[in-house]
mmCIF file of C-alpha atoms and ligand atoms in Angstrom:
data_model
loop_
_atom_site.group_PDB
_atom_site.id
_atom_site.type_symbol
_atom_site.label_atom_id
_atom_site.label_comp_id
_atom_site.label_asym_id
_atom_site.label_seq_id
_atom_site.Cartn_x
_atom_site.Cartn_y
_atom_site.Cartn_z
ATOM 1 C CA UNK A 134 114.456 115.268 112.164
ATOM 2 C CA UNK A 135 111.817 112.739 110.973
ATOM 3 C CA UNK A 136 111.055 112.511 107.423
ATOM 4 C CA UNK A 137 108.414 110.253 105.905
ATOM 5 C CA UNK A 138 107.730 109.336 102.282
ATOM 6 C CA UNK A 139 104.246 108.488 101.057
ATOM 7 C CA UNK A 140 102.413 107.493 97.830
ATOM 8 C CA UNK A 141 100.445 104.867 96.171
ATOM 9 C CA UNK A 142 102.120 101.475 95.576
ATOM 10 C CA UNK A 143 104.666 101.857 92.589
ATOM 11 C CA UNK A 144 105.166 105.423 92.973
ATOM 12 C CA UNK A 145 108.762 105.154 93.227
ATOM 13 C CA UNK A 146 108.942 106.342 96.861
ATOM 14 C CA UNK A 147 111.107 103.415 98.068
ATOM 15 C CA UNK A 148 113.802 104.244 95.594
ATOM 16 C CA UNK A 149 113.450 107.908 96.539
ATOM 17 C CA UNK A 150 113.613 106.972 100.163
ATOM 18 C CA UNK A 151 116.793 105.087 99.774
ATOM 19 C CA UNK A 152 118.376 107.988 97.675
ATOM 20 C CA UNK A 153 117.289 110.583 100.286
ATOM 21 C CA UNK A 154 118.786 108.757 103.019
ATOM 22 C CA UNK A 155 121.973 108.384 101.216
ATOM 23 C CA UNK A 156 122.015 112.128 100.416
ATOM 24 C CA UNK A 157 121.617 113.018 103.969
ATOM 25 C CA UNK A 158 124.610 111.122 105.045
ATOM 26 C CA UNK A 159 125.768 108.009 106.728
ATOM 27 C CA UNK A 160 124.169 108.980 110.087
ATOM 28 C CA UNK A 161 120.773 108.836 108.844
ATOM 29 C CA UNK A 162 118.429 105.917 109.914
ATOM 30 C CA UNK A 163 116.441 104.315 107.217
ATOM 31 C CA UNK A 164 113.442 102.338 107.747
ATOM 32 C CA UNK A 165 110.355 100.977 105.738
ATOM 33 C CA UNK A 166 106.919 100.209 107.162
ATOM 34 C CA UNK A 167 105.630 97.867 107.942
ATOM 35 C CA UNK A 168 108.779 96.197 109.415
ATOM 36 C CA UNK A 169 112.090 97.278 110.901
ATOM 37 C CA UNK A 170 111.942 95.374 114.167
ATOM 38 C CA UNK A 171 111.849 91.457 114.525
ATOM 39 C CA UNK A 172 108.221 91.672 115.413
ATOM 40 C CA UNK A 173 107.335 94.015 112.918
ATOM 41 C CA UNK A 174 108.930 92.081 110.155
ATOM 42 C CA UNK A 175 106.903 89.016 111.234
ATOM 43 C CA UNK A 176 103.694 91.093 111.107
ATOM 44 C CA UNK A 177 104.721 92.337 107.874
ATOM 45 C CA UNK A 178 104.727 88.770 106.357
ATOM 46 C CA UNK A 179 100.983 88.336 107.435
ATOM 47 C CA UNK A 180 100.001 91.665 105.896
ATOM 48 C CA UNK A 181 101.966 91.101 102.681
ATOM 49 C CA UNK A 182 100.265 87.803 101.914
ATOM 50 C CA UNK A 183 97.099 88.036 99.926
ATOM 51 C CA UNK A 184 96.259 84.400 100.676
ATOM 52 C CA UNK A 185 95.597 85.218 104.362
ATOM 53 C CA UNK A 186 92.238 86.902 104.771
ATOM 54 C CA UNK A 187 92.154 89.862 107.088
ATOM 55 C CA UNK A 188 89.149 91.802 108.545
ATOM 56 C CA UNK A 189 89.902 95.558 107.872
ATOM 57 C CA UNK A 190 89.908 96.514 111.682
ATOM 58 C CA UNK A 191 92.441 93.709 112.390
ATOM 59 C CA UNK A 192 94.479 94.718 109.348
ATOM 60 C CA UNK A 193 94.740 98.184 110.695
ATOM 61 C CA UNK A 194 95.432 97.111 114.263
ATOM 62 C CA UNK A 195 98.430 94.899 112.814
ATOM 63 C CA UNK A 196 99.982 97.858 110.978
ATOM 64 C CA UNK A 197 99.511 99.826 114.262
ATOM 65 C CA UNK A 198 100.961 97.089 116.265
ATOM 66 C CA UNK A 199 103.951 96.910 114.081
ATOM 67 C CA UNK A 200 104.359 100.857 114.050
ATOM 68 C CA UNK A 201 104.132 100.988 117.811
ATOM 69 C CA UNK A 202 106.901 98.479 118.268
ATOM 70 C CA UNK A 203 109.171 100.378 115.511
ATOM 71 C CA UNK A 204 108.450 103.734 117.134
ATOM 72 C CA UNK A 205 109.520 102.640 120.577
ATOM 73 C CA UNK A 206 112.442 100.522 119.746
ATOM 74 C CA UNK A 207 113.986 102.305 116.636
ATOM 75 C CA UNK A 208 112.560 105.842 115.742
ATOM 76 C CA UNK A 209 112.387 107.484 119.230
ATOM 77 C CA UNK A 210 115.865 106.278 120.304
ATOM 78 C CA UNK A 211 117.344 107.451 116.982
ATOM 79 C CA UNK A 212 115.679 110.888 117.200
ATOM 80 C CA UNK A 213 116.477 111.281 120.686
ATOM 81 C CA UNK A 214 120.177 110.619 119.945
ATOM 82 C CA UNK A 215 120.144 113.553 117.406
ATOM 83 C CA UNK A 216 119.770 111.340 114.211
ATOM 84 C CA UNK A 217 117.854 111.820 111.247
ATOM 85 C CA UNK A 218 115.130 109.294 110.549
ATOM 86 C CA UNK A 219 113.720 108.563 106.907
ATOM 87 C CA UNK A 220 110.626 106.140 106.758
ATOM 88 C CA UNK A 221 109.301 104.743 103.695
ATOM 89 C CA UNK A 222 105.540 105.037 104.666
ATOM 90 C CA UNK A 223 104.273 105.943 108.172
ATOM 91 C CA UNK A 224 101.018 107.097 109.838
ATOM 92 C CA UNK A 225 99.598 108.693 106.590
ATOM 93 C CA UNK A 226 99.427 105.400 104.987
ATOM 94 C CA UNK A 227 97.191 103.995 107.419
ATOM 95 C CA UNK A 228 94.948 107.139 107.188
ATOM 96 C CA UNK A 229 94.784 106.776 103.453
ATOM 97 C CA UNK A 230 94.557 102.947 103.112
ATOM 98 C CA UNK A 231 92.757 101.827 106.191
ATOM 99 C CA UNK A 232 90.975 105.229 107.140
ATOM 100 C CA UNK A 233 89.642 106.468 103.713
ATOM 101 C CA UNK A 234 89.902 103.434 101.385
ATOM 102 C CA UNK A 235 88.867 100.642 103.787
ATOM 103 C CA UNK A 236 86.433 103.025 105.265
ATOM 104 C CA UNK A 237 87.420 102.765 108.811
ATOM 105 C CA UNK A 238 87.315 106.628 109.127
ATOM 106 C CA UNK A 239 90.172 108.935 108.916
ATOM 107 C CA UNK A 240 89.566 110.604 112.370
ATOM 108 C CA UNK A 241 89.447 107.162 113.977
ATOM 109 C CA UNK A 242 92.563 106.083 112.488
ATOM 110 C CA UNK A 243 94.336 109.345 113.391
ATOM 111 C CA UNK A 244 93.239 108.805 116.845
ATOM 112 C CA UNK A 245 94.679 105.301 117.043
ATOM 113 C CA UNK A 246 97.872 106.458 115.099
ATOM 114 C CA UNK A 247 98.439 108.893 117.975
ATOM 115 C CA UNK A 248 97.998 106.182 120.588
ATOM 116 C CA UNK A 249 100.344 103.614 118.870
ATOM 117 C CA UNK A 250 103.148 106.324 118.293
ATOM 118 C CA UNK A 251 102.877 108.159 121.428
ATOM 119 C CA UNK A 252 101.715 111.291 119.364
ATOM 120 C CA UNK A 253 104.967 111.197 117.131
ATOM 121 C CA UNK A 254 104.314 113.306 114.001
ATOM 122 C CA UNK A 255 106.737 113.493 111.139
ATOM 123 C CA UNK A 256 108.527 116.817 110.853
ATOM 124 C CA UNK A 257 108.141 116.726 106.954
ATOM 125 C CA UNK A 258 106.209 114.264 104.741
ATOM 126 C CA UNK A 259 106.878 113.976 101.064
ATOM 127 C CA UNK A 260 104.016 112.708 99.005
ATOM 128 C CA UNK A 261 105.270 111.361 95.741
ATOM 129 C CA UNK A 262 102.279 111.966 93.092
ATOM 130 C CA UNK A 263 102.114 109.802 90.044
ATOM 131 C CA UNK A 264 99.459 108.598 87.867
ATOM 132 C CA UNK A 265 97.739 105.698 89.455
ATOM 133 C CA UNK A 266 97.734 103.716 86.198
ATOM 134 C CA UNK A 267 101.377 104.259 85.723
ATOM 135 C CA UNK A 268 102.126 103.391 89.396
ATOM 136 C CA UNK A 269 100.146 100.148 89.215
ATOM 137 C CA UNK A 270 101.980 98.997 86.238
ATOM 138 C CA UNK A 271 105.242 99.509 88.117
ATOM 139 C CA UNK A 272 103.937 97.812 91.278
ATOM 140 C CA UNK A 273 105.057 94.439 90.663
ATOM 141 C CA UNK A 274 105.376 92.452 93.996
ATOM 142 C CA UNK A 275 101.774 91.310 93.967
ATOM 143 C CA UNK A 276 100.968 92.333 97.568
ATOM 144 C CA UNK A 277 97.572 92.502 99.180
ATOM 145 C CA UNK A 278 96.741 96.015 97.975
ATOM 146 C CA UNK A 279 98.194 95.813 94.409
ATOM 147 C CA UNK A 280 95.928 92.819 93.809
ATOM 148 C CA UNK A 281 92.827 95.169 94.262
ATOM 149 C CA UNK A 282 93.539 96.939 90.986
ATOM 150 C CA UNK A 283 93.320 100.400 89.555
ATOM 151 C CA UNK A 284 90.276 101.558 91.177
ATOM 152 C CA UNK A 285 91.613 100.981 94.478
ATOM 153 C CA UNK A 286 94.848 102.768 93.594
ATOM 154 C CA UNK A 287 92.755 105.901 92.468
ATOM 155 C CA UNK A 288 91.073 105.797 95.705
ATOM 156 C CA UNK A 289 94.292 105.804 97.623
ATOM 157 C CA UNK A 290 95.451 108.684 95.409
ATOM 158 C CA UNK A 291 92.468 110.619 96.230
ATOM 159 C CA UNK A 292 92.763 109.881 99.963
ATOM 160 C CA UNK A 293 96.323 111.100 100.021
ATOM 161 C CA UNK A 294 95.496 114.286 98.197
ATOM 162 C CA UNK A 295 92.757 114.976 100.957
ATOM 163 C CA UNK A 296 95.141 114.348 103.561
ATOM 164 C CA UNK A 297 97.892 116.671 102.125
ATOM 165 C CA UNK A 298 95.259 119.433 101.804
ATOM 166 C CA UNK A 299 94.762 119.233 105.401
ATOM 167 C CA UNK A 300 98.145 119.603 106.645
ATOM 168 C CA UNK A 301 100.121 121.905 104.033
ATOM 169 C CA UNK A 302 102.857 122.690 106.677
ATOM 170 C CA UNK A 303 103.928 119.121 107.105
ATOM 171 C CA UNK A 304 103.181 117.409 103.872
ATOM 172 C CA UNK A 305 104.830 118.487 100.669
ATOM 173 C CA UNK A 306 103.515 117.051 97.410
ATOM 174 C CA UNK A 307 106.234 115.997 94.915
ATOM 175 C CA UNK A 308 105.787 115.556 91.315
ATOM 176 C CA UNK A 309 106.842 111.851 90.800
ATOM 177 C CA UNK A 310 107.056 111.924 87.051
ATOM 178 C CA UNK A 311 110.246 111.914 85.183
ATOM 179 C CA UNK A 312 113.634 110.214 85.866
ATOM 180 C CA UNK A 313 114.636 109.218 89.188
ATOM 181 C CA UNK A 314 117.295 111.940 89.257
ATOM 182 C CA UNK A 315 114.516 114.514 88.440
ATOM 183 C CA UNK A 316 112.251 113.326 91.285
ATOM 184 C CA UNK A 317 115.270 113.196 93.626
ATOM 185 C CA UNK A 318 116.301 116.699 92.806
ATOM 186 C CA UNK A 319 112.675 117.878 93.415
ATOM 187 C CA UNK A 320 112.825 116.278 96.945
ATOM 188 C CA UNK A 321 116.149 117.869 97.794
ATOM 189 C CA UNK A 322 114.849 121.155 96.616
ATOM 190 C CA UNK A 323 111.690 120.854 98.699
ATOM 191 C CA UNK A 324 113.790 119.913 101.864
ATOM 192 C CA UNK A 325 116.069 122.793 101.532
ATOM 193 C CA UNK A 326 113.240 125.161 100.913
ATOM 194 C CA UNK A 327 111.517 123.887 104.133
ATOM 195 C CA UNK A 328 114.693 123.619 106.456
ATOM 196 C CA UNK A 329 116.409 126.586 104.868
ATOM 197 C CA UNK A 330 119.606 124.457 104.490
HETATM 198 P P1 TYD B 401 105.095 97.361 100.491
HETATM 199 O O1 TYD B 401 105.526 96.109 99.827
HETATM 200 O O2 TYD B 401 106.044 98.038 101.479
HETATM 201 O O3 TYD B 401 104.510 98.548 99.377
HETATM 202 P P2 TYD B 401 105.230 99.817 99.077
HETATM 203 O O4 TYD B 401 106.743 99.409 98.362
HETATM 204 O O5 TYD B 401 104.350 100.223 98.018
HETATM 205 O O6 TYD B 401 105.491 100.721 100.168
HETATM 206 O O7 TYD B 401 103.749 96.974 101.192
HETATM 207 C C1 TYD B 401 103.050 97.888 101.904
HETATM 208 C C2 TYD B 401 101.694 97.812 101.718
HETATM 209 O O8 TYD B 401 100.780 97.990 102.897
HETATM 210 C C3 TYD B 401 101.247 98.942 100.582
HETATM 211 O O9 TYD B 401 100.255 98.283 99.653
HETATM 212 C C4 TYD B 401 100.631 99.959 101.501
HETATM 213 C C5 TYD B 401 100.107 99.216 102.621
HETATM 214 N N1 TYD B 401 99.925 99.947 104.055
HETATM 215 C C6 TYD B 401 98.498 100.093 104.569
HETATM 216 O O10 TYD B 401 97.645 99.746 103.764
HETATM 217 N N2 TYD B 401 98.575 100.746 105.575
HETATM 218 C C7 TYD B 401 99.747 101.094 106.335
HETATM 219 O O11 TYD B 401 99.658 101.648 107.477
HETATM 220 C C8 TYD B 401 100.993 100.765 105.730
HETATM 221 C C9 TYD B 401 102.288 101.321 106.470
HETATM 222 C C10 TYD B 401 101.044 100.268 104.539
#
């Protein structure tokens, strides 16, 4: 089973991804994007650095290059050996940030995602929704996108809502307000509702 978590910067999804992986047991493979392989971590350094200017198309291709390597060398082998994989961000991040907000076009990004992942689609995606203003206040690592400000975060949040509305079977919207435990409980309830376990 392949589960991804999505949301704006500072939505708390990284904390929730870690708690979820722990709850699912020691056999769970936990990853975060971009990263997770030697090459993808090096690509992450470029993407994370607000001082390195990047054309939007080049930026997207770097995210996809990192993802392609991660899928081939970590995600697919883990899924093939029957393990559950939890990823902090995946293809929907690129559709939201590069497709909608950077205006490269969601359909074009979906196609390129399919090429980069060999058509791998998560079984379940949890979209953690919080007020973009609160999220921005919590996002403190000063990365390329956080420097873009509130208007940018709002556009990302709108993009995610649109993405979720198109794929209601795969994407569950989780209310990200409240304590860490409350949000975790909502996630666990959503997963058991979906998997029947
Ligand atoms: P990261 O520090 O991992 O942020 P977060 O903790 O919010 O996930 O940085 C990832 C940044 O890259 C984040 O701002 C979202 C952005 N991003 C994209 O624009 N496209 C993508 O395909 C991915 C995976 C991330």
